[in-house]
Short mmCIF file of C-alpha atoms in Angstrom, two decimals:
data_model
loop_
_atom_site.label_atom_id
_atom_site.label_comp_id
_atom_site.label_asym_id
_atom_site.label_seq_id
_atom_site.Cartn_x
_atom_site.Cartn_y
_atom_site.Cartn_z
CA MET D 1 7.54 0.24 -73.72
CA THR D 2 4.98 2.09 -73.15
CA GLU D 3 4.24 4.92 -70.95
CA LEU D 4 2.32 2.80 -68.49
CA GLU D 5 4.40 -0.83 -68.63
CA LEU D 6 7.23 1.54 -67.86
CA LYS D 7 4.96 3.03 -64.63
CA GLU D 8 4.46 -0.30 -63.49
CA ARG D 9 8.14 -1.36 -63.70
CA PHE D 10 9.32 1.92 -61.22
CA ARG D 11 6.15 0.99 -59.05
CA ALA D 12 7.22 -2.50 -58.37
CA PHE D 13 10.82 -1.68 -58.04
CA SER D 14 9.91 0.75 -55.96
CA ILE D 15 8.21 -1.63 -53.44
CA ARG D 16 10.90 -3.73 -54.18
CA ILE D 17 13.20 -0.93 -52.45
CA VAL D 18 10.98 -0.45 -49.54
CA LYS D 19 10.65 -4.30 -48.26
CA MET D 20 14.22 -4.88 -48.89
CA VAL D 21 15.04 -1.60 -46.58
CA ASP D 22 12.58 -3.43 -44.33
CA ALA D 23 14.37 -6.58 -44.21
CA MET D 24 18.05 -4.48 -42.94
CA PRO D 25 19.56 -5.24 -40.24
CA ASN D 26 19.49 -2.68 -37.19
CA THR D 27 22.89 -1.36 -37.20
CA ILE D 28 24.13 2.00 -36.74
CA SER D 29 25.26 1.64 -40.71
CA SER D 30 21.96 0.17 -42.27
CA VAL D 31 19.94 2.68 -40.49
CA ALA D 32 21.74 5.44 -41.96
CA ILE D 33 21.98 3.35 -45.57
CA ALA D 34 18.50 2.47 -45.07
CA LYS D 35 17.09 6.11 -45.32
CA GLN D 36 19.39 7.06 -47.77
CA VAL D 37 18.22 4.03 -50.54
CA VAL D 38 13.99 4.16 -49.94
CA ARG D 39 14.28 7.98 -50.13
CA SER D 40 16.26 7.39 -53.39
CA GLY D 41 14.65 4.42 -54.71
CA THR D 42 10.88 5.34 -54.05
CA SER D 43 11.80 8.58 -55.97
CA PRO D 44 12.25 7.95 -59.68
CA TYR D 45 8.49 6.26 -59.57
CA ALA D 46 7.05 9.54 -58.51
CA ASN D 47 9.18 11.53 -60.69
CA TYR D 48 8.55 9.61 -63.71
CA ARG D 49 4.94 9.99 -63.02
CA ALA D 50 5.13 13.92 -62.69
CA ALA D 51 7.58 13.69 -65.64
CA CYS D 52 4.70 12.02 -67.95
CA LEU D 53 2.43 15.18 -66.54
CA GLY D 54 5.42 17.14 -67.72
CA LYS D 55 3.61 20.98 -69.09
CA SER D 56 6.50 21.00 -72.05
CA ASP D 57 9.58 19.11 -73.48
CA LYS D 58 11.88 20.71 -71.62
CA ASP D 59 9.89 20.07 -68.21
CA PHE D 60 9.72 16.31 -69.12
CA LEU D 61 13.30 16.62 -69.96
CA ASN D 62 14.14 18.13 -66.32
CA LYS D 63 11.72 15.34 -64.68
CA LEU D 64 13.80 12.58 -66.60
CA GLU D 65 17.36 13.84 -65.34
CA MET D 66 16.20 14.03 -62.36
CA VAL D 67 14.80 9.91 -62.52
CA GLU D 68 18.25 9.27 -64.15
CA GLU D 69 19.76 10.75 -61.00
CA GLU D 70 17.99 8.65 -58.32
CA LEU D 71 18.29 5.53 -59.91
CA ASP D 72 22.37 6.41 -60.46
CA GLU D 73 22.20 7.31 -56.78
CA THR D 74 19.71 4.58 -55.98
CA GLY D 75 22.57 1.81 -57.62
CA GLN D 76 25.45 3.63 -55.33
CA TRP D 77 23.59 2.44 -52.34
CA LEU D 78 22.81 -1.17 -53.39
CA ASP D 79 26.30 -1.55 -54.42
CA ILE D 80 27.31 -0.55 -50.78
CA ILE D 81 24.40 -2.98 -49.10
CA ILE D 82 26.16 -5.74 -51.59
CA SER D 83 29.39 -5.20 -50.52
CA THR D 84 29.00 -4.33 -46.74
CA GLU D 85 27.57 -7.50 -47.15
CA MET D 86 24.38 -5.97 -44.79
CA LEU D 87 22.03 -8.29 -47.03
CA PRO D 88 23.11 -11.51 -48.90
CA GLN D 89 24.12 -10.70 -52.68
CA PRO D 90 21.73 -13.34 -54.22
CA ARG D 91 18.53 -10.80 -52.71
CA ILE D 92 19.85 -7.96 -53.26
CA GLN D 93 21.58 -8.63 -57.03
CA PRO D 94 18.48 -8.60 -58.84
CA LEU D 95 17.11 -4.92 -57.80
CA TYR D 96 20.57 -3.44 -58.49
CA GLU D 97 20.44 -4.70 -61.92
CA GLU D 98 17.08 -3.30 -62.23
CA SER D 99 18.41 -0.30 -61.14
CA GLN D 100 20.90 -0.29 -63.73
CA GLU D 101 18.53 -1.20 -66.32
CA LEU D 102 15.62 1.20 -65.51
CA GLN D 103 18.79 3.95 -65.97
CA LYS D 104 19.61 3.02 -69.31
CA ILE D 105 16.09 3.19 -70.30
CA ILE D 106 15.41 6.41 -68.39
CA ALA D 107 19.09 7.46 -70.29
CA LYS D 108 17.81 6.67 -74.01
CA SER D 109 14.60 8.42 -73.38
CA ILE D 110 16.68 11.32 -72.41
CA LEU D 111 18.92 11.12 -74.86
CA THR D 112 16.02 11.23 -77.50
CA MET D 113 14.25 13.95 -76.07
CA LYS D 114 17.62 15.94 -76.29
CA ARG D 115 17.62 15.25 -80.15
CA LYS D 116 13.94 16.43 -80.47
CA LEU D 117 14.79 19.54 -78.70
CA GLY D 118 18.18 20.06 -80.86
CA GLU D 119 20.23 19.92 -77.78
CA TYR D 120 21.71 16.94 -79.14
CA PRO D 121 23.18 15.76 -82.60
CA PRO D 122 20.56 13.47 -84.55
CA LEU D 123 20.99 10.29 -85.75
CA PRO D 124 23.14 9.70 -88.93
CA ALA D 125 20.70 9.42 -91.97
CA LYS D 126 20.39 5.62 -93.02
#
């Protein structure tokens, strides 16, 4: 996946998060969770774009780690939304799965960068 393709995927994910939050019920708990998930669910897009502009490999790695943390938090909030039935599971499940898939992509990128920086053992030779 190219940098541009991943940026677009994060953009689409952010838009889906915003639309989901706007559809949440107007209860005390839903409003509180909506504020959290809109923040954590849209920041990976901004942080990934910032990572792509990183001044160094370490800067890039640091920003990718922020993306990973925000995706993890978003997945946790989506799990709560599903578990409490704030919104129907069939509507939220694909968004939850996308958050998990994006997190796996970023985790692999982090591992690759750590190997490049010598912070993680290299892959064994074939």
